[in-house]
Coordinates of C-alpha atoms in Angstrom, one line a residue:
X136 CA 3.2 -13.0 -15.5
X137 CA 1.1 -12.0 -12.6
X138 CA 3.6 -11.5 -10.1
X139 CA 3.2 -13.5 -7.1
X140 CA 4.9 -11.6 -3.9
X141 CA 5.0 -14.3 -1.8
X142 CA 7.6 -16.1 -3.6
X143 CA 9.5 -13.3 -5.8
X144 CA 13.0 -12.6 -3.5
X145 CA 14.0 -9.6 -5.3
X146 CA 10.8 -8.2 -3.3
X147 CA 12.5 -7.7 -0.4
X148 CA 14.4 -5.1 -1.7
X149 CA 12.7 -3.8 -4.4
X150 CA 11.1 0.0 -4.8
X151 CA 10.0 0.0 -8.2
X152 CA 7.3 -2.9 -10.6
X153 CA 9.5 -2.7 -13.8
X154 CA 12.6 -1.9 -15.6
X155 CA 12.6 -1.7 -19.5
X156 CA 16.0 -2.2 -21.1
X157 CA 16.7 0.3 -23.1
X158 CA 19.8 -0.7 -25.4
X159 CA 19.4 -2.0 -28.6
X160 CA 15.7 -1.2 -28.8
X161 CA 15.5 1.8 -31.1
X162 CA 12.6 1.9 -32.5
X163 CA 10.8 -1.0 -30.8
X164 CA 11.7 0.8 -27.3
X165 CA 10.0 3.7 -28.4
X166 CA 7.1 2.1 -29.4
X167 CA 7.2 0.3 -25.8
X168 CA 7.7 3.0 -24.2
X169 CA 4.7 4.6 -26.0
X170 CA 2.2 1.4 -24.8
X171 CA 3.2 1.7 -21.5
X172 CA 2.5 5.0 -21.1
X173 CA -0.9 4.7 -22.6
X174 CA -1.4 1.7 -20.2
X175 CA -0.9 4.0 -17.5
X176 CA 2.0 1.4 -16.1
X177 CA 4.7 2.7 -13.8
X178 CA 8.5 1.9 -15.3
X179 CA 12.2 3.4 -15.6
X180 CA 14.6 2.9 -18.1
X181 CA 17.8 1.3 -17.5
X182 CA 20.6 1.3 -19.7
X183 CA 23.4 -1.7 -20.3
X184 CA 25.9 -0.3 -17.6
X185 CA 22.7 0.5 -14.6
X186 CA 22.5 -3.5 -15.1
X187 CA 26.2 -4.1 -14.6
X188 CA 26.1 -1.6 -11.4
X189 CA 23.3 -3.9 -9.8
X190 CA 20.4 -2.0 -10.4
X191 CA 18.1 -4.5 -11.1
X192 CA 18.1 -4.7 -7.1
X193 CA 15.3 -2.1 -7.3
X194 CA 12.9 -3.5 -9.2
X195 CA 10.8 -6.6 -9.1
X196 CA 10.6 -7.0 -13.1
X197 CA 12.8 -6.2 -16.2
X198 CA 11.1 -5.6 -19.4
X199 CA 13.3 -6.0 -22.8
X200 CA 11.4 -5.5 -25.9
X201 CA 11.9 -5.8 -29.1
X202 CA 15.5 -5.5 -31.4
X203 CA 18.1 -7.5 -32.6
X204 CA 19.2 -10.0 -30.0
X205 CA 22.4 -10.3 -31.2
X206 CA 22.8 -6.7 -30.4
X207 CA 21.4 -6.6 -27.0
X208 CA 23.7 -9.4 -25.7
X209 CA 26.7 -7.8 -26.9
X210 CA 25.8 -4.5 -25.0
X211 CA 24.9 -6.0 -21.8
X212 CA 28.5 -8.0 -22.2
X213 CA 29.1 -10.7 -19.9
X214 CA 28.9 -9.0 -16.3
X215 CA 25.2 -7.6 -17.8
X216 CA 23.7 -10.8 -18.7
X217 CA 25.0 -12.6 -15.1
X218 CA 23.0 -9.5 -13.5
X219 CA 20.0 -10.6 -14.9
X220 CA 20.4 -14.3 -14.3
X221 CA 20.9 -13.7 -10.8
X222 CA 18.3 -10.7 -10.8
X223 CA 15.7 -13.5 -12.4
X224 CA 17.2 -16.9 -10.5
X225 CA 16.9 -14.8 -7.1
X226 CA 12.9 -14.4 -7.7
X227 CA 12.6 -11.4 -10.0
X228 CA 10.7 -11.8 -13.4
X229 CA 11.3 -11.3 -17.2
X230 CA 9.0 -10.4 -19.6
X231 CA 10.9 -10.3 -23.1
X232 CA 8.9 -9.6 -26.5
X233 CA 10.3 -10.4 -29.9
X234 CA 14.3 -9.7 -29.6
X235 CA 13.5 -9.5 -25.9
X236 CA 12.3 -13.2 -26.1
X237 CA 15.0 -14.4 -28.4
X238 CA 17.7 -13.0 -25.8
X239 CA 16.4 -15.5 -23.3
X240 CA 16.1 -18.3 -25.4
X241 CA 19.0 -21.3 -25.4
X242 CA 22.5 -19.3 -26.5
X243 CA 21.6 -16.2 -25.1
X244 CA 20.5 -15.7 -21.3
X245 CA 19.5 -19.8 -21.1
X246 CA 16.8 -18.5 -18.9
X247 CA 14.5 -21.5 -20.8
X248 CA 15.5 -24.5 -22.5
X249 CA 13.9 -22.8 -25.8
X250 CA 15.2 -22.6 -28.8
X251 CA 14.3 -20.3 -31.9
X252 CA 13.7 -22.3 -35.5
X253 CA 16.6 -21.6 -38.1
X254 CA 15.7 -19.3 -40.5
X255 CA 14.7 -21.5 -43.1
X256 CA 12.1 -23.0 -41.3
X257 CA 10.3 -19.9 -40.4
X258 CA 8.0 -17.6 -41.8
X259 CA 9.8 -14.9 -41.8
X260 CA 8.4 -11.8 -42.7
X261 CA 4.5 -12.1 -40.9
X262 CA 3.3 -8.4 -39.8
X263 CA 0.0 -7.5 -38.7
X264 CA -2.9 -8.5 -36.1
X265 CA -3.1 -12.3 -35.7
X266 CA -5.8 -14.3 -33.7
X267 CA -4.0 -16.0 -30.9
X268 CA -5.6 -19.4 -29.1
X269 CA -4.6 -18.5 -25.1
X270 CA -4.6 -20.5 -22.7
X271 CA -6.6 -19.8 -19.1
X272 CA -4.6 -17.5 -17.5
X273 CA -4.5 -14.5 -15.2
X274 CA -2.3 -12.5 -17.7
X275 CA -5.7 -13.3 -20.5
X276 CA -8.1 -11.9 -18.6
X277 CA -10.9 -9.5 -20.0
X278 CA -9.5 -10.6 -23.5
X279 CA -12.5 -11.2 -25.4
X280 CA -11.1 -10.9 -29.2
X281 CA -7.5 -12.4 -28.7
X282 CA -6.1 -10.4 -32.0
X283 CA -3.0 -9.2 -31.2
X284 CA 0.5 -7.7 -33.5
X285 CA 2.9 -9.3 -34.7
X286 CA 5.9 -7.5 -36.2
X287 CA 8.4 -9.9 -38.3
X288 CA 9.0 -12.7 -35.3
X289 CA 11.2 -15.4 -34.7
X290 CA 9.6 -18.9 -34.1
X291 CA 10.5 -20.8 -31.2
X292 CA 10.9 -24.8 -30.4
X293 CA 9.6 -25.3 -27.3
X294 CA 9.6 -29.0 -26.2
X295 CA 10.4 -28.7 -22.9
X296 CA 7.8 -30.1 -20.7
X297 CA 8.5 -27.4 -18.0
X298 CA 7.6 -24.6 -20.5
X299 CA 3.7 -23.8 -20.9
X300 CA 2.9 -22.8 -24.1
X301 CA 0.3 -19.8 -22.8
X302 CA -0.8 -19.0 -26.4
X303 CA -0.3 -20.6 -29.9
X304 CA -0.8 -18.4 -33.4
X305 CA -4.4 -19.2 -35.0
X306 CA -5.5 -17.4 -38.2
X307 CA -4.0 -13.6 -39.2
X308 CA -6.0 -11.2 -39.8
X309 CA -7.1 -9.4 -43.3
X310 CA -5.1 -6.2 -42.5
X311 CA -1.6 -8.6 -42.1
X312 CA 1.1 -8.8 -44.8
X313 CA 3.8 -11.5 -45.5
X314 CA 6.9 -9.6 -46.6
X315 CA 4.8 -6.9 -49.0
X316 CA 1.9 -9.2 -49.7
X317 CA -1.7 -8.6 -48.0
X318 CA -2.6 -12.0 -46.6
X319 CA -6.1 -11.5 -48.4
X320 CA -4.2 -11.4 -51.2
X321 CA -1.8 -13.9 -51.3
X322 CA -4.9 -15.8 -50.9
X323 CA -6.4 -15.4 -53.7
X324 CA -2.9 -15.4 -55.6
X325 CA -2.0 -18.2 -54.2
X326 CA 1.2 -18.8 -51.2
X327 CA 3.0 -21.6 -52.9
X328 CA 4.0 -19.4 -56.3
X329 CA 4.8 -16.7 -54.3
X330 CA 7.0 -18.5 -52.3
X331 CA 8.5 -20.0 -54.8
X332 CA 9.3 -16.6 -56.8
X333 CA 10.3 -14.9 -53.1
X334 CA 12.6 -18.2 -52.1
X335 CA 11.1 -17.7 -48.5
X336 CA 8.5 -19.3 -46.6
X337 CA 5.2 -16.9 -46.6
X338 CA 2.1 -18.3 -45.9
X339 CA 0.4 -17.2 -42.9
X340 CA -0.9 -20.9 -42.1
X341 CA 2.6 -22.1 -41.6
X342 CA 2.3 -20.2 -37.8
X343 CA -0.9 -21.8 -37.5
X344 CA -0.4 -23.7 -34.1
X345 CA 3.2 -22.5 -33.7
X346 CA 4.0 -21.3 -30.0
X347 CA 3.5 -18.1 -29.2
X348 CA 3.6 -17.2 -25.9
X349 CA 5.7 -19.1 -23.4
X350 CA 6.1 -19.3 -19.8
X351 CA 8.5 -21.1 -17.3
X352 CA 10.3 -20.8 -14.1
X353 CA 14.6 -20.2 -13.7
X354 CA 15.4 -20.4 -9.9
X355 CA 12.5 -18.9 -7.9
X356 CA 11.9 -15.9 -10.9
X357 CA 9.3 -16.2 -13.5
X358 CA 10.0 -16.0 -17.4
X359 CA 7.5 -14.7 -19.6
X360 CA 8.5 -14.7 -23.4
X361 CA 6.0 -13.2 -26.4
X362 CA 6.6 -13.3 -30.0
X363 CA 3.6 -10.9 -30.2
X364 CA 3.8 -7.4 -29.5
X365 CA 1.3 -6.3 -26.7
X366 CA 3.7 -3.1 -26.4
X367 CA 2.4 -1.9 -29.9
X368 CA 0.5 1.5 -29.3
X369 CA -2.8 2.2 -29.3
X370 CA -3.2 -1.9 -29.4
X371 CA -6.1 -1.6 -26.6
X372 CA -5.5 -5.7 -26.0
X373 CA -2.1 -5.4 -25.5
X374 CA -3.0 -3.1 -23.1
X375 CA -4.9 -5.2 -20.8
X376 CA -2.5 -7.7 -21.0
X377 CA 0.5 -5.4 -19.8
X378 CA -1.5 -3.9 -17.0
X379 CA -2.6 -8.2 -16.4
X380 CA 1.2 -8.8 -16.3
X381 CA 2.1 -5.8 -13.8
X382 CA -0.3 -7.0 -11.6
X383 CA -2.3 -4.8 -9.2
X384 CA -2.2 -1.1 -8.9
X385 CA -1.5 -2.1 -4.7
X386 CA 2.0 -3.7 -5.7
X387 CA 3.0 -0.6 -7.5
X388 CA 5.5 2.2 -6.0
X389 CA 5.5 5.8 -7.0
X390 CA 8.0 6.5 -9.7
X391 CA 11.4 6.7 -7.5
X392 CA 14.2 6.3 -10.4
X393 CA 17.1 5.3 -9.1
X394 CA 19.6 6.3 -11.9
X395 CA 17.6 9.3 -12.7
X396 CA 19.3 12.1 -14.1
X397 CA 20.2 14.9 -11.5
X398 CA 19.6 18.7 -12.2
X399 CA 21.9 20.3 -14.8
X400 CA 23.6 22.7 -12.1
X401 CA 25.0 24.7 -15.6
X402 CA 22.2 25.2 -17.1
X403 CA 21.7 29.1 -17.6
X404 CA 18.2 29.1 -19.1
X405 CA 15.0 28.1 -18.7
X406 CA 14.6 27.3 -23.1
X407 CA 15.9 24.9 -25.3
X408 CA 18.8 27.0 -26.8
X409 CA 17.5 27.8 -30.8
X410 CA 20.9 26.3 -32.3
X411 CA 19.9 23.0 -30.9
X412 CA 16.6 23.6 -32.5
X413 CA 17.8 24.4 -35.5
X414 CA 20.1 21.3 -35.8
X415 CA 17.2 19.3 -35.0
X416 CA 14.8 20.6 -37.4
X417 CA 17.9 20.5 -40.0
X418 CA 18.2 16.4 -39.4
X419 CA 14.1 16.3 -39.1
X420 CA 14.4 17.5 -42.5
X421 CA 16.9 16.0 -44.4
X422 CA 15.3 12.2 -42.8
X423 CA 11.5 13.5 -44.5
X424 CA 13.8 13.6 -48.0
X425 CA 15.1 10.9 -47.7
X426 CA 11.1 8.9 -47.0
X427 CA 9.9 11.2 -49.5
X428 CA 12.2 9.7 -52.0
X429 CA 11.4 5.8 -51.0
X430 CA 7.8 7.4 -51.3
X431 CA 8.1 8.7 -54.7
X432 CA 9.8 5.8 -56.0
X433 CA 6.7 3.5 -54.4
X434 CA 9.4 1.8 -52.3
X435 CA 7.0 2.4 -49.1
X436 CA 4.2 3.9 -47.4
X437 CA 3.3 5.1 -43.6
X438 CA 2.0 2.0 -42.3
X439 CA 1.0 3.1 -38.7
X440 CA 2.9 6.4 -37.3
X441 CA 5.7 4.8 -36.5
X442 CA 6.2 1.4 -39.0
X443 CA 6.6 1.4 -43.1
X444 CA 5.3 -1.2 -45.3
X445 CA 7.9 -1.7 -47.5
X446 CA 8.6 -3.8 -50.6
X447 CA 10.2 -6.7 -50.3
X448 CA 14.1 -6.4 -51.3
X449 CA 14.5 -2.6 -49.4
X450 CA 15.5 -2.2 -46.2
X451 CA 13.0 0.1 -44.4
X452 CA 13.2 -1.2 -40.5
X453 CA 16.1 1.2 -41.0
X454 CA 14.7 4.2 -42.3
X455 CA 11.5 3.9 -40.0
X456 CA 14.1 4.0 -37.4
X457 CA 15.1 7.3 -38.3
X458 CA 12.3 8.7 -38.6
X459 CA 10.5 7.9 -35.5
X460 CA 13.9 9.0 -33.0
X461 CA 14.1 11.9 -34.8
X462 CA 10.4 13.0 -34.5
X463 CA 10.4 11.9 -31.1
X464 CA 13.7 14.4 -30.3
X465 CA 12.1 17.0 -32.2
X466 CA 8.7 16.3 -30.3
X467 CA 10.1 16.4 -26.9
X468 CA 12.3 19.5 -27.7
X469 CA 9.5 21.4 -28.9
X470 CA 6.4 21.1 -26.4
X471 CA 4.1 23.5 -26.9
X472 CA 3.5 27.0 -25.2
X473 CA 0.5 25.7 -23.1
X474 CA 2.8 22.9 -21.7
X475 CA 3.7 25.4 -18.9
X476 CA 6.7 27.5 -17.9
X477 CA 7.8 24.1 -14.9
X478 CA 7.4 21.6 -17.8
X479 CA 9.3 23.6 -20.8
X480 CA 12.4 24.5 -17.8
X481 CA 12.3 20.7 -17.1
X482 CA 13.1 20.1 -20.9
X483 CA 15.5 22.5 -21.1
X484 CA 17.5 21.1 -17.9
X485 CA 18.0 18.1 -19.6
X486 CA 20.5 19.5 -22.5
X487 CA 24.1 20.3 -21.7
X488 CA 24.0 22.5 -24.3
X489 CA 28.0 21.8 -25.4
X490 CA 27.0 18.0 -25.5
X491 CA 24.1 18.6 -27.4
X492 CA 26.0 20.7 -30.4
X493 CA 28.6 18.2 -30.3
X494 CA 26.2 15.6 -30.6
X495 CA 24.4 17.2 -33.1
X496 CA 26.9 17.9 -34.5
X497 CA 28.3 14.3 -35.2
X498 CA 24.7 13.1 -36.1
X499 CA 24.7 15.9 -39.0
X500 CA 28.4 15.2 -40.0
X501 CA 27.1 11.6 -40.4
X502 CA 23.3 11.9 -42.0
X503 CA 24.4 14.3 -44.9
X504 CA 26.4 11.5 -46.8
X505 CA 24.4 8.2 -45.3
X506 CA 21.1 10.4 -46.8
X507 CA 23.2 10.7 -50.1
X508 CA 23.9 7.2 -50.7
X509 CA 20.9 6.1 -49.4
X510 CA 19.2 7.8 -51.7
X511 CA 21.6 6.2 -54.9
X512 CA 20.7 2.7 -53.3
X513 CA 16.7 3.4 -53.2
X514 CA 16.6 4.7 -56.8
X515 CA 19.1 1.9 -58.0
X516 CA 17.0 -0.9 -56.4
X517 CA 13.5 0.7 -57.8
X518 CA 15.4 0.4 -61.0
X519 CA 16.6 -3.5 -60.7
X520 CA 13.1 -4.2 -59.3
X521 CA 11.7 -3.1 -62.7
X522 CA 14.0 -6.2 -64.4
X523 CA 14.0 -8.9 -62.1
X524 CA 12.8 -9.6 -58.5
X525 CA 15.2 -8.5 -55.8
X526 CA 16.5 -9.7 -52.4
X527 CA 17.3 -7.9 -49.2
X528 CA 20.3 -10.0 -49.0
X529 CA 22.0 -10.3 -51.9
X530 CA 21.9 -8.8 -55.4
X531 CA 24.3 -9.8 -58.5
X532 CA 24.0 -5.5 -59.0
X533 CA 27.6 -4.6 -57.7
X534 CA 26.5 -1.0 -56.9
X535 CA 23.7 -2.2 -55.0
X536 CA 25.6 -4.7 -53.0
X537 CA 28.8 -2.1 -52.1
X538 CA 26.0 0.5 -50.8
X539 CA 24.3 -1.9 -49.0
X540 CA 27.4 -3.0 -47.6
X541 CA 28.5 0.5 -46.5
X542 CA 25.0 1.8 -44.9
X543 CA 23.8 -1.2 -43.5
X544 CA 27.0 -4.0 -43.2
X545 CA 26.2 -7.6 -44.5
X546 CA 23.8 -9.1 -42.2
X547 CA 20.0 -7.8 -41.4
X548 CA 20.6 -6.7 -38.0
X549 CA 22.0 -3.1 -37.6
X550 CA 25.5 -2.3 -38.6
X551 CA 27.6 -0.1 -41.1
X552 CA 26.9 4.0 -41.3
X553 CA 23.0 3.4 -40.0
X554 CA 24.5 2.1 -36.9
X555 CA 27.2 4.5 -36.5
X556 CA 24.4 7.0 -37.0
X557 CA 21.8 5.4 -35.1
X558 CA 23.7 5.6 -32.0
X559 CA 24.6 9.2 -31.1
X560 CA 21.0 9.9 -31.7
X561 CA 19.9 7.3 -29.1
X562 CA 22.3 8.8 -26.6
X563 CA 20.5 12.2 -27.1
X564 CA 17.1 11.1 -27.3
X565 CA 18.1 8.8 -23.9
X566 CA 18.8 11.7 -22.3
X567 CA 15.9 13.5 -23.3
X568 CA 13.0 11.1 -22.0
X569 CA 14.6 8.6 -19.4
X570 CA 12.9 10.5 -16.6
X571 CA 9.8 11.4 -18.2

């Protein structure tokens, strides 16, 4: 999506080249957050009720990466999603990656007449660099190897003749898995017995050819949707392509937020108070037991710094979840000394100290029994797995299906005690690096 002034209305009164959604991202807005940084691209985050104020006015793009869909639609609410259509149909742009994507697609925004394959039909549970066949555009450029990530996509159907496919999937690459298989692997094993003893599709040649990256026009705005994640960090590809997609350096403003947060005016020190330190090294900890016990079990391992690779029939999208917010609270609490005195007193005027404890509080009252049962459900599954192959979805094991059901809820996207846990932390972590 090279921006092209000359036709993009929300110019007129913009200040700003992007705004990333923020709700419903989780971990995938970290990691976002992360790759635009590294790109060196200009950006604020918004939150769910800045879009139903109007603040989209500032901007000339809005970013929404990756998550459950589902989710995101239901926090934006009606008067959110209108925002963006009129934000997009009144010349400003969308760029949406993975649940970003889906939330355009037919049934969500409608911003294209795309659809996204039922379940049945896709590959479900692809992960890992993929080759991608592009087609000649702006956004490509200085792409020489077009290997990108993909992280468990959706497909799309895209037969509209006023979408341009912009890149299809071509072969993945050795280091990719289908669910826990290494594509090398599942080569040599061969894809149509595993599928058959999974009950999913998994070879990576199904995507062959599949749609990618799409592109398309609603009103005078311009749609970008990517099942690929160029926002994965340290991807230097993805890079390029995100700093391709903001277009030049000239277009950008100097980083004016308007719904940054103001100075604390009760803040009485210049340090992160030590009980709030404490409480956060307390949840640090107890979330390393609970890895360390998928770990020992050989449920998972540290895929990248900020993804598992787990086995198939776990959740671990979840715990990765936990993991990475926490370590990024902890990280941005603790900077260290030779961050300098203006840098640490910015930190610290951030927490509202009595919000932090009481939020800190909640997330602790919470963790302590979603950790215990969590850990029941990893060690009970490790067991089953040792019988007979097991699902994510459902299991004839009655304990296993009633703690699933209270830590996660019945469908795959987030819900249950991980969700009821998952979102004070986000508020505190928002509030911690929104102005960053």
């Amino acid at each position: 999506m090279n921006i092209d002034h000359t036709v993009c209305g929300a110019e007129k009164n913009s200040s700003r080249s992007c705004a990333m959604l923020w709700d419903e991202s989780f971990l995938w807005g970290l990691m976002a957050r992360q790759a635009l940084r590294e790109a060196k691209l200009p950006f604020d985050l918004l939150r769910s009720e800045d879009v139903r104020r109007g603040a989209l006015s500032h901007y000339r793009m809005i970013f929404v990466p990756g998550g459950w869909a589902s989710n995101k639609i239901s926090a934006l609410g009606d008067q959110g999603m209108g925002e963006i259509r009129r934000f997009v149909a009144g010349g400003g742009h969308y760029l949406g990656i993975c649940g970003g994507a889906g939330m355009a697609t037919q049934g969500g925004l409608d911003l294209l007449p795309v659809k996204r394959k039922p379940p049945s039909e896709r590959v479900p549970s692809f992960s890992g660099p993929i080759r991608l066949c592009c087609i000649g555009k702006t956004m490509w450029r200085e792409i020489d190897k077009p290997v990108f990530s993909a992280w468990w996509p959706s497909q799309f159907q895209a037969d509209d003749p006023n979408v341009e496919v912009l890149a299809r999937y071509e072969e993945a690459q050795p280091e990719a898995f289908s669910a826990d298989i290494n594509v090398t692997d599942g080569e040599s094993i061969g894809w149509p017995g595993l599928e058959q003893r999974y009950g999913i599709l998994l070879d990576p040649s199904r995507l062959h050819g599949e749609p990618a990256v799409l592109e398309g026009r609603f009103g005078l705005g311009k749609v970008v949707l990517s099942l690929v994640h160029f926002d994965t960090p340290g991807d230097r590809n993805g890079a390029i392509v995100l700093r391709n997609l903001w277009g030049p350096p000239s277009s950008w403003s100097p980083p004016d937020s308007p719904t940054g947060m103001k100075r604390n005016p009760g803040r009485c020190c210049d340090v992160v108070p030590k009980n709030i330190l404490d409480s956060v090294e307390e949840i640090h900890a107890a979330i390393a037991e609970l890895i360390a016990t998928g770990r020992r079990n050989f449920l998972w391992h540290w895929r990248n710094p900020l993804l598992l690779q787990w086995r198939r029939g776990v959740r671990g999208l979840e715990y990765s979840t936990l993991a990475a917010m926490i370590g990024e609270i902890r990280r941005g609490l603790n900077h260290p000394d030779d961050a300098g005195p203006d840098r640490r007193s910015a930190v610290a005027d951030k927490i509202d100290p009595r919000q932090w404890e009481e939020g800190l509080k909640e997330i602790l009252g919470r963790l302590i029994p979603f950790c215990e049962k969590a850990k029941r459900l990893l060690i009970r599954e490790r067991s089953y797995m040792m019988d007979a192959a097991l699902s994510p979805v459902e299991c004839p094991d009655a304990e296993i299906s009633r703690l699933r059901r209270e830590l996660f809820a019945s469908a795959m996207n987030h819900g249950g005690d991980f969700k009821r846990l998952i979102d004070p932390m986000d508020r505190l972590l928002y509030q911690l690096i929104k102005e960053e």
